[in-house]
Coordinates of C-alpha atoms and ligand atoms in Angstrom, one line a residue:
M1 CA -79.2 -7.3 21.9
L2 CA -77.7 -7.7 25.3
C3 CA -74.3 -9.0 25.8
S4 CA -72.2 -9.4 28.9
I5 CA -68.9 -8.3 27.5
N6 CA -66.8 -5.2 27.4
Y7 CA -63.1 -5.1 26.5
L8 CA -60.3 -3.3 28.1
H9 CA -57.1 -3.3 26.3
N10 CA -54.2 -3.9 28.6
K11 CA -51.5 -2.7 26.3
S12 CA -48.5 -3.6 28.4
Q13 CA -49.5 -7.2 28.7
Q14 CA -50.8 -7.4 25.1
S15 CA -54.0 -9.1 26.3
F16 CA -57.6 -8.0 26.5
Y17 CA -60.0 -8.4 29.4
L18 CA -63.7 -8.6 29.2
C19 CA -66.1 -6.9 31.6
A20 CA -69.8 -7.0 31.7
M21 CA -70.9 -3.5 30.8
S22 CA -72.5 -3.0 27.5
T23 CA -74.1 -4.6 24.5
L24 CA -72.1 -6.3 21.7
N25 CA -73.6 -3.9 19.3
E26 CA -72.4 -0.9 21.2
Q27 CA -69.0 -2.4 21.7
I28 CA -68.6 -3.1 18.0
Q29 CA -69.7 0.5 17.2
V30 CA -67.2 1.9 19.6
L31 CA -64.4 -0.3 18.3
T32 CA -65.3 0.3 14.7
A33 CA -65.1 4.0 15.3
E34 CA -61.7 3.5 16.9
I35 CA -60.5 1.5 13.9
N36 CA -61.7 4.1 11.4
A37 CA -60.1 6.9 13.3
F38 CA -56.8 5.1 13.8
V39 CA -53.8 6.9 12.2
P40 CA -50.5 5.2 13.1
Q41 CA -47.4 7.4 13.2
N42 CA -45.1 4.5 12.6
A43 CA -44.8 0.8 11.9
A44 CA -44.7 0.0 15.6
E45 CA -48.1 1.6 16.2
L46 CA -49.5 -0.4 13.3
E47 CA -48.2 -3.5 14.9
D48 CA -49.9 -2.7 18.2
F49 CA -53.1 -2.2 16.2
R50 CA -52.7 -5.6 14.7
I51 CA -52.1 -7.3 18.0
K52 CA -55.0 -5.5 19.6
F53 CA -57.6 -6.3 17.0
L54 CA -56.3 -9.2 14.9
G55 CA -53.7 -11.0 17.2
T56 CA -54.3 -14.5 18.6
K57 CA -55.5 -12.9 21.8
G58 CA -57.0 -9.9 20.0
L59 CA -60.5 -8.4 20.1
V60 CA -61.8 -10.0 16.9
K61 CA -60.9 -13.5 18.3
S62 CA -62.2 -12.7 21.7
L63 CA -65.5 -11.4 20.4
L64 CA -66.0 -14.4 18.1
G65 CA -65.3 -16.6 21.1
E66 CA -68.2 -14.9 22.9
M67 CA -70.6 -16.1 20.2
K68 CA -71.3 -19.2 22.3
N69 CA -72.9 -17.0 24.9
V70 CA -75.2 -15.3 22.4
P71 CA -78.8 -16.6 22.5
V72 CA -79.6 -18.8 19.5
D73 CA -82.1 -16.5 18.0
Q74 CA -79.6 -13.6 18.0
K75 CA -76.6 -15.7 16.7
K76 CA -77.2 -14.9 13.0
E77 CA -77.3 -11.2 13.5
A78 CA -74.4 -11.2 16.0
G79 CA -72.4 -13.4 13.6
Q80 CA -72.9 -10.9 10.7
M81 CA -72.0 -8.0 12.9
L82 CA -68.8 -9.7 14.1
N83 CA -67.9 -10.7 10.6
A84 CA -68.3 -7.1 9.4
F85 CA -66.2 -5.9 12.3
K86 CA -63.5 -8.5 11.5
Q87 CA -63.4 -7.4 7.9
T88 CA -63.2 -3.7 8.9
A89 CA -60.3 -4.4 11.1
E90 CA -58.5 -6.6 8.5
A91 CA -59.2 -4.1 5.7
K92 CA -57.8 -1.2 7.7
Y93 CA -54.7 -3.2 8.7
E94 CA -54.0 -4.3 5.2
A95 CA -54.4 -0.7 3.8
L96 CA -52.1 0.7 6.4
Q97 CA -49.6 -2.1 6.0
N98 CA -49.4 -1.4 2.3
E99 CA -48.9 2.3 3.1
F100 CA -46.0 1.5 5.5
A101 CA -44.5 -1.0 3.2
G102 CA -44.4 1.6 0.6
A103 CA -42.9 4.1 3.0
D104 CA -40.3 1.6 4.1
A105 CA -39.4 0.7 0.6
S106 CA -38.9 4.4 -0.3
A107 CA -36.9 4.8 2.9
N108 CA -34.6 1.9 1.8
K109 CA -34.4 3.1 -1.8
I110 CA -30.9 3.4 -3.0
D111 CA -29.9 7.0 -3.8
L112 CA -27.7 6.6 -6.7
S113 CA -26.5 10.2 -6.4
L114 CA -24.8 9.5 -3.1
P115 CA -21.0 8.9 -3.3
G116 CA -20.1 5.2 -3.0
T117 CA -18.2 3.6 -0.2
P118 CA -14.6 4.1 -1.2
T119 CA -12.6 0.9 -1.8
S120 CA -8.9 1.2 -1.3
I121 CA -7.0 -0.2 -4.3
G122 CA -3.6 0.4 -2.9
T123 CA -0.8 2.2 -4.6
R124 CA 2.2 1.4 -6.6
H125 CA 5.5 1.8 -4.7
P126 CA 7.2 5.0 -5.7
L127 CA 10.3 3.2 -6.7
R128 CA 8.3 0.9 -9.0
V129 CA 6.5 4.0 -10.4
V130 CA 9.8 5.7 -11.2
E131 CA 11.4 2.4 -12.5
N132 CA 8.4 2.1 -14.9
Q133 CA 8.9 5.7 -16.0
I134 CA 12.6 5.1 -16.7
V135 CA 12.0 1.9 -18.5
S136 CA 9.2 3.3 -20.7
I137 CA 11.3 6.3 -21.7
F138 CA 14.1 4.0 -22.9
E139 CA 11.7 1.6 -24.5
K140 CA 10.4 4.4 -26.7
I141 CA 13.9 4.6 -28.4
G142 CA 14.3 0.9 -28.9
F143 CA 15.8 -0.4 -25.6
S144 CA 14.3 -3.6 -24.2
V145 CA 14.3 -4.8 -20.6
A146 CA 16.8 -7.4 -19.4
T147 CA 16.8 -8.9 -15.9
G148 CA 19.2 -11.1 -14.0
P149 CA 19.8 -12.9 -10.7
E150 CA 20.3 -11.0 -7.5
I151 CA 22.8 -13.6 -6.2
E152 CA 25.6 -13.3 -8.8
D153 CA 28.9 -15.0 -9.3
D154 CA 32.1 -13.1 -9.2
W155 CA 32.6 -13.3 -13.0
H156 CA 29.4 -11.4 -13.9
N157 CA 29.5 -8.9 -11.0
F158 CA 33.2 -8.1 -11.1
T159 CA 35.8 -10.0 -13.2
S160 CA 34.1 -9.8 -16.6
L161 CA 33.5 -6.1 -16.0
N162 CA 37.3 -5.5 -16.1
M163 CA 37.5 -5.8 -12.3
P164 CA 39.9 -8.7 -11.6
P165 CA 40.1 -10.1 -8.0
D166 CA 42.9 -7.7 -6.9
H167 CA 41.4 -4.7 -8.6
T168 CA 41.2 -1.8 -6.2
A169 CA 37.9 -0.7 -7.8
R170 CA 36.2 -3.5 -5.9
D171 CA 36.6 -1.3 -2.8
M172 CA 34.2 1.2 -4.4
Q173 CA 31.3 -1.2 -3.7
D174 CA 31.3 -2.8 -0.3
T175 CA 30.1 -6.3 -1.2
F176 CA 27.9 -8.9 0.6
Y177 CA 29.4 -12.3 0.0
V178 CA 27.3 -15.4 0.3
A179 CA 28.8 -17.6 3.1
Q180 CA 28.1 -20.9 1.4
N181 CA 30.1 -20.1 -1.7
P182 CA 33.0 -17.6 -1.9
D183 CA 32.3 -17.1 -5.6
W184 CA 28.8 -15.8 -4.9
V185 CA 27.9 -12.2 -4.0
L186 CA 24.7 -10.2 -3.7
R187 CA 25.0 -8.2 -6.9
T188 CA 26.4 -4.7 -6.2
H189 CA 25.0 -3.3 -9.5
T190 CA 22.9 -4.4 -12.4
S191 CA 26.0 -4.2 -14.7
S192 CA 26.0 -7.9 -14.0
T193 CA 22.9 -8.2 -16.1
Q194 CA 24.6 -6.3 -18.9
A195 CA 27.4 -8.9 -18.7
R196 CA 24.9 -11.7 -19.0
V197 CA 23.2 -10.0 -22.0
M198 CA 26.6 -9.6 -23.7
E199 CA 27.2 -13.2 -23.1
T200 CA 24.0 -14.5 -24.6
Q201 CA 22.5 -11.9 -27.0
E202 CA 23.3 -11.2 -30.6
L203 CA 24.6 -7.8 -31.6
P204 CA 23.5 -5.1 -31.7
I205 CA 22.5 -4.9 -28.1
R206 CA 20.2 -2.2 -26.7
V207 CA 19.0 -3.1 -23.2
I208 CA 17.9 -1.4 -20.0
C209 CA 18.5 -3.4 -16.8
P210 CA 16.3 -2.5 -13.8
G211 CA 16.7 -4.3 -10.5
R212 CA 17.6 -4.4 -6.8
V213 CA 21.3 -4.3 -5.8
Y214 CA 23.0 -4.7 -2.4
R215 CA 26.0 -3.0 -0.8
N216 CA 27.3 -3.3 2.7
E217 CA 26.5 0.3 3.9
T218 CA 25.3 1.5 7.2
I219 CA 21.6 2.5 6.9
S220 CA 21.0 6.2 7.1
A221 CA 18.9 8.9 5.4
R222 CA 21.4 8.9 2.5
A223 CA 22.5 5.2 2.2
H224 CA 21.0 1.8 2.5
C225 CA 22.2 -1.8 2.3
F226 CA 19.9 -2.4 -0.7
F227 CA 18.6 -0.1 -3.4
H228 CA 17.6 -0.1 -7.0
Q229 CA 19.3 0.6 -10.3
C230 CA 18.5 1.0 -13.9
E231 CA 21.5 0.5 -16.1
G232 CA 21.6 0.7 -19.9
L233 CA 23.9 -0.8 -22.5
Y234 CA 24.1 -0.1 -26.2
I235 CA 26.6 -1.9 -28.4
D236 CA 26.7 -1.6 -32.2
K237 CA 29.0 -0.4 -34.9
N238 CA 29.8 3.4 -34.8
V239 CA 28.3 4.1 -31.3
S240 CA 29.9 7.2 -30.1
F241 CA 30.2 9.4 -27.0
A242 CA 27.9 11.8 -28.8
D243 CA 25.2 9.1 -29.0
L244 CA 25.6 8.6 -25.2
K245 CA 25.2 12.2 -24.5
Q246 CA 22.2 12.7 -26.7
T247 CA 20.5 9.5 -25.4
L248 CA 20.9 10.6 -21.8
Y249 CA 19.9 14.2 -22.6
Y250 CA 16.7 12.8 -24.2
F251 CA 16.1 10.7 -21.0
V252 CA 16.5 13.8 -18.8
T253 CA 14.2 16.0 -20.7
E254 CA 11.5 13.2 -20.7
M255 CA 11.9 12.6 -17.0
F256 CA 12.4 16.0 -15.6
G257 CA 11.1 18.4 -18.3
E258 CA 12.4 20.2 -21.4
N259 CA 14.2 23.0 -19.6
T260 CA 16.5 20.7 -17.6
K261 CA 20.1 21.2 -18.4
V262 CA 22.8 18.5 -18.2
R263 CA 26.6 18.5 -17.7
F264 CA 29.1 15.7 -17.8
R265 CA 32.1 15.5 -15.5
P266 CA 35.0 13.1 -16.1
S267 CA 35.0 10.2 -13.8
Y268 CA 36.3 6.6 -13.4
F269 CA 34.6 3.2 -13.7
P270 CA 36.7 0.1 -14.5
F271 CA 34.2 -1.0 -17.2
T272 CA 34.0 2.2 -19.2
E273 CA 36.6 4.4 -20.9
P274 CA 36.2 7.3 -21.0
S275 CA 33.9 7.5 -18.0
A276 CA 31.7 10.4 -16.8
E277 CA 29.2 11.4 -14.3
M278 CA 26.2 13.3 -15.4
D279 CA 24.5 16.1 -13.4
I280 CA 21.3 17.9 -14.1
S281 CA 20.3 21.4 -13.2
C282 CA 18.5 21.3 -9.9
T283 CA 14.8 20.6 -10.5
V284 CA 13.8 22.2 -7.1
C285 CA 15.5 25.6 -7.3
G286 CA 16.2 25.7 -11.1
G287 CA 19.9 26.3 -10.4
K288 CA 19.7 29.1 -7.8
G289 CA 20.8 26.9 -5.0
C290 CA 18.9 24.8 -2.4
N291 CA 19.3 21.9 0.0
L292 CA 18.8 19.3 -2.7
C293 CA 21.7 20.6 -4.9
K294 CA 23.7 21.6 -1.8
H295 CA 23.6 25.1 -3.1
S296 CA 25.5 24.2 -6.3
G297 CA 22.6 24.3 -8.7
W298 CA 23.5 20.8 -10.0
V299 CA 22.5 17.3 -8.9
E300 CA 24.4 14.2 -9.9
I301 CA 22.1 11.5 -11.3
L302 CA 24.2 8.8 -13.0
G303 CA 27.5 7.3 -14.1
C304 CA 28.2 6.5 -17.7
G305 CA 30.9 5.9 -20.3
M306 CA 32.0 4.1 -23.4
V307 CA 32.2 0.3 -22.8
H308 CA 35.8 -0.6 -22.0
P309 CA 37.5 -2.6 -24.9
N310 CA 38.6 -5.3 -22.3
M311 CA 35.0 -5.9 -21.4
L312 CA 34.0 -6.3 -25.0
K313 CA 36.8 -8.7 -25.5
N314 CA 35.7 -10.7 -22.4
F315 CA 32.5 -11.5 -24.3
G316 CA 34.1 -12.2 -27.7
I317 CA 33.1 -8.8 -29.2
D318 CA 35.7 -7.2 -31.4
P319 CA 36.4 -3.7 -30.1
E320 CA 37.8 -2.7 -33.5
I321 CA 34.4 -3.2 -35.1
Y322 CA 32.0 -2.6 -32.3
T323 CA 31.7 0.2 -29.7
G324 CA 29.1 0.8 -27.1
F325 CA 28.1 3.0 -24.2
A326 CA 26.7 2.1 -20.8
F327 CA 25.1 4.1 -18.0
G328 CA 23.7 3.3 -14.6
M329 CA 21.5 5.3 -12.3
G330 CA 19.9 4.8 -8.9
V331 CA 16.2 4.6 -8.9
E332 CA 16.0 6.0 -5.4
R333 CA 18.1 9.0 -6.5
I334 CA 15.8 9.8 -9.4
T335 CA 12.7 9.4 -7.2
Q336 CA 14.3 11.6 -4.6
I337 CA 14.8 14.4 -7.2
K338 CA 11.5 13.9 -8.9
Y339 CA 9.3 13.7 -5.8
Q340 CA 11.6 15.3 -3.2
V341 CA 11.9 12.3 -0.9
N342 CA 14.6 13.3 1.4
D343 CA 15.2 10.2 3.5
L344 CA 16.1 6.9 1.8
R345 CA 14.7 4.9 4.7
L346 CA 11.2 5.9 3.8
Y347 CA 11.2 3.6 0.8
S348 CA 11.4 0.5 2.9
Q349 CA 9.5 1.4 6.0
N350 CA 6.1 0.6 4.6
D351 CA 4.5 3.6 6.1
V352 CA 1.2 4.0 4.3
R353 CA 1.1 7.7 5.0
F354 CA 4.2 8.0 2.8
L355 CA 3.1 5.4 0.2
R356 CA -0.4 6.8 -0.2
Q357 CA 1.0 10.1 -1.5
F358 CA 1.8 8.2 -4.7
Q359 CA -1.8 7.1 -5.2
G360 CA -2.9 7.5 -8.8
I361 CA 0.7 7.8 -10.2
Y362 CA 1.6 4.9 -12.4
Ligands
LIG1 N1 27.7 0.2 -12.4 C1 27.9 1.6 -11.9 C2 27.5 1.7 -10.5 O1 26.8 0.9 -10.0 C3 27.2 2.6 -12.8 C4 27.7 2.6 -14.2 C5 27.1 1.8 -15.1 C6 28.7 3.5 -14.6 C7 27.5 1.8 -16.4 C8 29.1 3.5 -15.8 C9 28.5 2.7 -16.8 O2 27.8 2.7 -9.9

C-alpha cells in the first residue's frame, strides 16, 4: 500500500508536517515502535507524547485525515491499521497517565510523621500569671476574689481607711485626681475594694482584691505611674496577729518554696495597727547577698497589719467583738522576685521577646 505521507514532528511549534516519503504501513510501524519504546521521565514528557500523538493536531488525527487520499479498495485495511494505531497510542497514554497520577498522589501524600506548622497561641501576661498564682493560693484557704472600680471616690480610697483629708499619710501615695470631680481619684491601692467589701458584705469577711492602681510617679526601672496589687482582708471574731503571720507564711512557702524564710518589721499604715512590712529571704542568692536583695539577704514583699479599730467603726463593725488583718502586695514586685524581671517598664512595653518567655506558664 502506497501512501504519500510522512510525518515530522516539529516539537517547538507543537504541530506535525507531512512529507511524501513512505507508505502508511511503514509509517505506522515506525510510530508504533516509538510508542512502545516511549518511557517518559516526568509528567511534562507524557504531555508532549499526548500532544504529539493524540492532540487535536496530533499524528492520529492527521493520519485519519489522510484516509480520504487512500484508494477505495485499500480504505478498509488502512482504516483497520489506523484504528489499531490509535488504540495503541491511547492505551499507552492511559497506562502512563495512571502511573504518573499514582506517582503524583504519592508525592502529595501527607506525611503524618512531619511536625505540623506551629500556630502561635499567644501568652498570658506575666503579671496576670502571677496574679492568678496569688489568687489561687489564697482561694485554697477560703479567700474569695473581690474587685472594685479604678476611679474611686475619696471616701473609699482615703477617708474610710482612717485617712481624713488633712491626714499626712496621703502624701505617701501621690494621687491622680480626676479633673471633672475633686472627689474622684484613680485609686492608689486596692484597699478601696476592701472598704467596699466591708460596706456591703456580711461578716466574717475573707477576700483577696487584685487590681490595677495608679500613683503619680516618674516612670523608671523601679517605679511606674500604674501597677498592680493584690490586697487581702480577713475579719472575724478572734483574728490575731499570729493568724496574719501564719497566713502570710503559708502564702510565701506556696509562692516561693518551702525553704523561704520570712521576717516582719514594724511599720506604719493609717488603716492598720499594729502595722508591719514583711521580708522574705532572697530567692536569688538564698540570703548570701546579691543585687536583688541589695546584699542584705532579704527582700521586702508586702505591707500588713491588724485592721485599725477606726476603720472597723467606719463600717459599723464593733471592734470590741471583731478583729481582722489586712495585707497588700505589689504584683510587679512578686513577679520581679519570682522571675527576676529587673525593669518595671518591661511589663507595659508589649515587647513580644519579653512576653514570649512566659509561654506555657499559667
Ligand atoms: N494599701 C497599702 C499600700 O498600698 C498596703 C497595705 C494593705 C498595707 C493592707 C497594710 C494593710 O501600700
